[in-house]
Amino acid sequence: MLSEFQGSCHCGAIGFSYRTSIAPEHWSIRACQCSFCRAHDAPSTSDPAGSLEFTASDPDLLNRYRFGLRTADFLLCRECGIYIGALIETGKGRFGIISMHALVEAPENLAATEPISYDSEDIAERVSRREARWTPVKTNL
Ligand SMILES: [Zn+2]
């Protein structure tokens, strides 16, 4: 059964709708150990069989931040500073992750968060991992 989860920054300017049929106790929740994700304390999740839509009530408030290998946009609100998720566009389409802490209501019985480091990846490995594991994105933000 497909469930939908809403996410939002603090002021509500940007957000997401995440659809997945995975029960929360089986979500893959990753605490990426890069300095960006650690500083935001932002574990993330995704479902390659789900779907994800990012929204921006005011596109001017959407800040796309790139760093490291610069392969994805990390989406932050210019007004309130909250990080909501990330988006990559490849030859196979658009894929995204959500920040668990941007969920409006965290589901009960969530799976444990797993610390993980992607430091050793090169660009090709990073892109193919995201194509395989991240959630297909519908919107054209
Ligand atoms: Zn905001």
XYZ file of N, CA and C and ligand atoms in Angstrom:
424
model
N 0.843 -1.199 0.000
C 0.000 0.000 0.000
C 0.878 1.247 0.000
N 0.535 2.162 -0.882
C 1.333 3.377 -1.027
C 0.920 4.411 0.019
N 1.876 4.918 0.768
C 1.583 5.984 1.734
C 2.301 7.248 1.298
N 1.716 8.383 1.686
C 2.311 9.661 1.316
C 2.743 10.409 2.568
N 3.926 10.982 2.505
C 4.484 11.720 3.636
C 4.858 13.119 3.164
N 4.424 14.117 3.935
C 4.705 15.504 3.573
C 5.919 16.006 4.329
N 6.676 16.852 3.639
C 7.808 17.498 4.284
C 7.771 18.979 4.014
N 8.436 19.733 4.876
C 8.420 21.185 4.726
C 9.617 21.789 5.429
N 10.050 22.932 4.927
C 11.014 23.720 5.691
C 10.252 24.396 6.844
N 10.936 25.148 7.674
C 10.285 25.723 8.847
C 9.229 26.769 8.485
N 9.537 27.608 7.493
C 8.594 28.689 7.147
C 7.566 28.248 6.115
N 7.743 27.071 5.527
C 6.754 26.541 4.595
C 6.966 26.942 3.140
N 8.051 27.612 2.827
C 8.272 28.055 1.444
C 8.596 26.898 0.508
N 9.304 25.884 1.013
C 9.652 24.733 0.185
C 9.279 23.447 0.930
N 9.053 22.390 0.170
C 8.666 21.135 0.815
C 8.689 19.987 -0.167
N 8.101 18.874 0.254
C 8.044 17.698 -0.626
C 6.857 16.823 -0.270
N 6.462 15.990 -1.240
C 5.558 14.864 -1.009
C 6.322 13.616 -1.396
N 6.399 12.683 -0.468
C 7.150 11.448 -0.672
C 6.179 10.286 -0.591
N 6.172 9.462 -1.633
C 5.276 8.302 -1.656
C 6.097 7.029 -1.670
N 5.718 6.140 -0.778
C 6.435 4.863 -0.700
C 5.487 3.782 -0.209
N 5.739 2.545 -0.640
C 4.950 1.438 -0.100
C 5.750 0.672 0.949
N 6.943 1.178 1.271
C 7.744 0.520 2.310
C 7.227 0.959 3.686
N 7.013 0.013 4.579
C 6.580 0.353 5.939
C 7.737 1.045 6.665
N 7.416 2.049 7.510
C 8.474 2.826 8.174
C 9.502 1.976 8.913
N 9.093 0.819 9.443
C 10.078 -0.003 10.158
C 11.094 -0.636 9.212
N 10.837 -0.540 7.908
C 11.793 -1.079 6.937
C 12.467 0.002 6.099
N 12.205 1.276 6.426
C 12.854 2.343 5.666
C 14.365 2.217 5.818
N 15.066 2.554 4.742
C 16.521 2.645 4.798
C 16.859 4.085 5.183
N 17.297 4.281 6.428
C 17.579 5.634 6.916
C 19.080 5.751 7.109
N 19.682 6.622 6.304
C 21.137 6.737 6.279
C 21.592 8.060 6.883
N 22.511 7.970 7.818
C 23.138 9.177 8.350
C 24.469 9.334 7.632
N 24.438 10.035 6.517
C 25.660 10.276 5.750
C 26.641 11.041 6.639
N 27.909 10.631 6.564
C 28.912 11.204 7.459
C 29.680 12.361 6.826
N 29.206 12.896 5.724
C 29.892 14.054 5.150
C 29.660 15.260 6.057
N 30.479 16.306 5.877
C 30.403 17.436 6.808
C 29.097 18.209 6.647
N 28.495 18.193 5.455
C 27.205 18.864 5.287
C 26.117 18.142 6.097
N 25.984 16.833 5.883
C 24.903 16.090 6.554
C 25.120 16.032 8.059
N 26.378 15.975 8.504
C 26.608 15.982 9.947
C 26.239 17.331 10.540
N 26.589 18.412 9.847
C 26.292 19.746 10.381
C 24.782 19.988 10.456
N 24.040 19.417 9.496
C 22.584 19.578 9.525
C 21.910 18.486 10.343
N 22.680 17.521 10.834
C 22.125 16.362 11.527
C 20.939 15.822 10.723
N 21.245 15.475 9.467
C 20.167 15.205 8.526
C 20.238 13.798 7.949
N 19.740 12.789 8.679
C 19.613 11.475 8.056
C 18.613 11.552 6.900
N 18.811 10.693 5.904
C 17.960 10.767 4.720
C 17.385 9.394 4.407
N 16.328 9.414 3.574
C 15.765 8.145 3.112
C 15.325 8.294 1.674
N 15.100 7.153 1.028
C 14.629 7.133 -0.358
C 14.060 5.752 -0.647
N 13.322 5.666 -1.756
C 12.734 4.400 -2.197
C 12.736 4.394 -3.724
N 13.578 3.574 -4.335
C 13.658 3.561 -5.804
C 12.332 3.194 -6.472
N 11.422 2.546 -5.709
C 10.119 2.192 -6.275
C 9.046 3.205 -5.890
N 9.427 4.231 -5.147
C 8.473 5.257 -4.734
C 8.476 6.433 -5.684
N 7.942 7.555 -5.201
C 8.016 8.768 -6.003
C 8.131 9.971 -5.079
N 8.709 11.023 -5.617
C 9.024 12.202 -4.812
C 8.748 13.446 -5.636
N 8.129 14.401 -4.974
C 7.818 15.661 -5.616
C 8.319 16.763 -4.701
N 9.193 17.629 -5.201
C 9.598 18.798 -4.420
C 8.727 19.976 -4.821
N 8.417 20.826 -3.862
C 7.557 21.973 -4.139
C 8.211 23.241 -3.599
N 7.900 24.354 -4.247
C 8.379 25.646 -3.760
C 7.277 26.669 -3.989
N 6.682 27.167 -2.911
C 5.629 28.164 -3.077
C 6.236 29.462 -3.603
N 7.501 29.694 -3.276
C 8.211 30.845 -3.819
C 9.579 30.353 -4.322
N 9.696 30.154 -5.649
C 10.941 29.587 -6.203
C 12.176 30.423 -5.851
N 11.993 31.711 -5.616
C 13.137 32.557 -5.250
C 13.736 32.140 -3.907
N 12.964 31.448 -3.098
C 13.462 31.056 -1.774
C 14.156 29.693 -1.786
N 14.178 29.050 -2.946
C 14.848 27.751 -3.047
C 16.331 27.960 -3.328
N 17.155 27.529 -2.397
C 18.605 27.618 -2.566
C 19.148 26.240 -2.914
N 19.778 26.124 -4.074
C 20.394 24.858 -4.497
C 21.872 24.929 -4.167
N 22.287 24.110 -3.220
C 23.677 24.160 -2.769
C 24.420 22.950 -3.310
N 25.569 23.207 -3.941
C 26.406 22.114 -4.448
C 27.751 22.157 -3.767
N 28.301 20.983 -3.494
C 29.615 20.926 -2.860
C 30.256 19.587 -3.229
N 31.474 19.354 -2.786
C 32.149 18.087 -3.031
C 32.263 17.804 -4.520
N 31.715 16.679 -4.974
C 31.790 16.304 -6.387
C 30.783 17.098 -7.231
N 29.924 17.869 -6.582
C 28.983 18.785 -7.239
C 28.040 18.060 -8.196
N 27.580 16.873 -7.808
C 26.707 16.101 -8.687
C 25.232 16.298 -8.358
N 24.910 16.833 -7.176
C 23.506 16.970 -6.778
C 23.268 18.357 -6.185
N 21.998 18.775 -6.241
C 21.586 20.019 -5.588
C 21.032 19.679 -4.215
N 21.586 20.268 -3.174
C 21.031 20.144 -1.827
C 20.121 21.338 -1.608
N 18.855 21.037 -1.310
C 17.810 22.056 -1.339
C 17.602 22.654 0.041
N 17.841 23.950 0.131
C 17.690 24.671 1.403
C 16.772 25.866 1.184
N 16.111 26.270 2.247
C 15.257 27.451 2.188
C 16.096 28.694 2.495
N 16.007 29.680 1.620
C 16.752 30.922 1.845
C 16.189 31.726 3.011
N 14.922 31.497 3.317
C 14.279 32.283 4.375
C 14.593 31.714 5.761
N 14.363 30.410 5.935
C 14.501 29.849 7.286
C 15.720 28.947 7.433
N 16.414 28.627 6.332
C 17.673 27.896 6.413
C 17.560 26.394 6.486
N 16.334 25.855 6.452
C 16.180 24.409 6.628
C 16.537 23.658 5.345
N 17.226 22.544 5.527
C 17.575 21.622 4.444
C 16.473 20.563 4.349
N 15.882 20.379 3.160
C 14.760 19.434 3.037
C 15.099 18.168 2.258
N 16.140 18.203 1.410
C 16.451 17.018 0.624
C 17.375 17.386 -0.519
N 17.677 16.395 -1.344
C 18.614 16.625 -2.438
C 18.082 16.005 -3.721
N 18.592 16.517 -4.815
C 18.071 16.204 -6.140
C 19.244 16.032 -7.100
N 19.206 14.962 -7.894
C 20.231 14.793 -8.929
C 19.524 14.560 -10.251
N 20.099 15.101 -11.315
C 19.568 14.876 -12.655
C 20.650 14.173 -13.457
N 20.313 13.006 -14.018
C 21.279 12.237 -14.803
C 20.632 11.880 -16.139
N 21.352 11.155 -16.971
C 20.788 10.701 -18.234
C 19.590 9.779 -18.041
N 19.454 9.217 -16.846
C 18.344 8.298 -16.570
C 17.146 8.996 -15.949
N 17.280 10.272 -15.624
C 16.155 10.985 -15.047
C 16.564 11.783 -13.833
N 15.562 12.069 -12.990
C 15.786 12.873 -11.799
C 15.485 12.019 -10.575
N 16.345 12.105 -9.587
C 16.239 11.252 -8.401
C 16.496 12.110 -7.171
N 15.859 11.732 -6.051
C 16.026 12.555 -4.861
C 16.007 11.761 -3.568
N 16.441 12.438 -2.521
C 16.308 11.930 -1.153
C 15.602 13.007 -0.336
N 15.028 12.587 0.780
C 14.440 13.557 1.702
C 15.220 13.541 3.011
N 15.244 14.693 3.647
C 15.794 14.761 4.995
C 14.723 14.285 5.966
N 15.059 13.293 6.781
C 14.086 12.762 7.747
C 13.544 13.861 8.649
N 14.397 14.844 8.963
C 13.992 15.871 9.922
C 13.127 16.955 9.293
N 12.904 16.871 7.977
C 11.985 17.815 7.341
C 10.583 17.225 7.215
N 10.399 15.972 7.636
C 9.055 15.379 7.612
C 8.150 16.142 8.576
N 6.960 16.488 8.121
C 6.021 17.216 8.976
C 5.633 16.358 10.179
N 5.377 15.085 9.921
C 5.118 14.140 11.010
C 5.987 12.925 10.798
N 6.892 12.675 11.737
C 7.730 11.485 11.607
C 6.864 10.255 11.867
N 6.939 9.254 10.985
C 6.164 8.041 11.215
C 6.615 7.338 12.495
N 5.703 6.578 13.080
C 6.074 5.785 14.250
C 6.792 4.517 13.796
N 7.475 3.896 14.731
C 8.161 2.619 14.481
C 9.171 2.701 13.346
N 9.906 3.789 13.311
C 10.885 3.935 12.239
C 12.053 2.970 12.416
N 12.611 2.572 11.292
C 13.839 1.783 11.304
C 14.959 2.585 11.956
N 15.973 1.881 12.426
C 17.131 2.550 13.018
C 17.929 3.270 11.931
N 18.573 4.354 12.337
C 19.419 5.114 11.419
C 20.795 4.469 11.347
N 21.289 4.356 10.127
C 22.559 3.679 9.905
C 23.611 4.692 9.444
N 24.683 4.903 10.217
C 25.743 5.819 9.775
C 26.461 5.233 8.562
N 26.774 6.067 7.600
C 27.395 5.552 6.380
C 28.275 6.638 5.764
N 29.389 6.197 5.184
C 30.296 7.154 4.552
C 30.440 6.831 3.074
N 30.312 7.862 2.241
C 30.444 7.672 0.793
C 31.728 8.316 0.273
N 32.653 8.608 1.193
C 33.847 9.373 0.837
C 34.685 8.748 -0.269
N 34.660 7.408 -0.360
C 35.571 6.749 -1.295
C 35.022 6.717 -2.722
N 33.790 7.181 -2.929
C 33.202 7.091 -4.271
C 33.808 8.120 -5.230
N 33.955 7.705 -6.499
C 34.246 8.709 -7.519
C 32.910 9.157 -8.127
N 32.987 10.057 -9.116
C 31.746 10.631 -9.654
C 30.843 9.550 -10.242
N 31.424 8.615 -11.033
C 30.599 7.590 -11.683
C 29.907 6.703 -10.650
N 30.641 6.330 -9.596
C 30.046 5.482 -8.553
C 28.929 6.233 -7.827
N 29.187 7.513 -7.574
C 28.182 8.297 -6.849
C 26.906 8.416 -7.663
N 27.041 8.732 -8.947
C 25.857 8.903 -9.789
C 25.110 7.583 -9.915
N 25.816 6.477 -10.135
C 25.073 5.221 -10.331
C 24.439 4.739 -9.031
N 25.067 4.993 -7.882
C 24.412 4.646 -6.623
C 23.106 5.425 -6.474
N 23.163 6.716 -6.780
C 21.945 7.519 -6.615
C 20.867 7.090 -7.607
N 21.244 6.774 -8.842
C 20.240 6.307 -9.817
C 19.569 5.032 -9.322
N 20.339 4.185 -8.628
C 19.797 2.901 -8.176
C 18.999 3.022 -6.882
N 19.396 3.931 -5.985
C 18.807 3.936 -4.638
C 17.890 5.105 -4.343
N 18.081 6.221 -5.035
C 17.266 7.395 -4.724
C 15.862 7.254 -5.340
N 14.983 8.111 -4.921
C 13.578 8.049 -5.341
C 13.389 8.824 -6.650
N 12.706 8.239 -7.629
C 12.400 9.003 -8.847
C 11.626 10.283 -8.500
N 12.051 11.389 -9.102
C 11.436 12.693 -8.820
C 10.551 13.099 -9.978
N 9.357 13.579 -9.624
C 8.368 13.947 -10.645
C 8.489 15.404 -11.061
N 8.623 16.284 -10.099
C 8.520 17.713 -10.427
C 9.745 18.249 -11.129
N 9.553 19.334 -11.786
C 10.626 19.968 -12.529
C 10.993 21.279 -11.819
N 11.494 21.155 -10.602
C 11.805 22.373 -9.815
C 12.970 23.122 -10.435
Zn 11.698 28.129 4.897
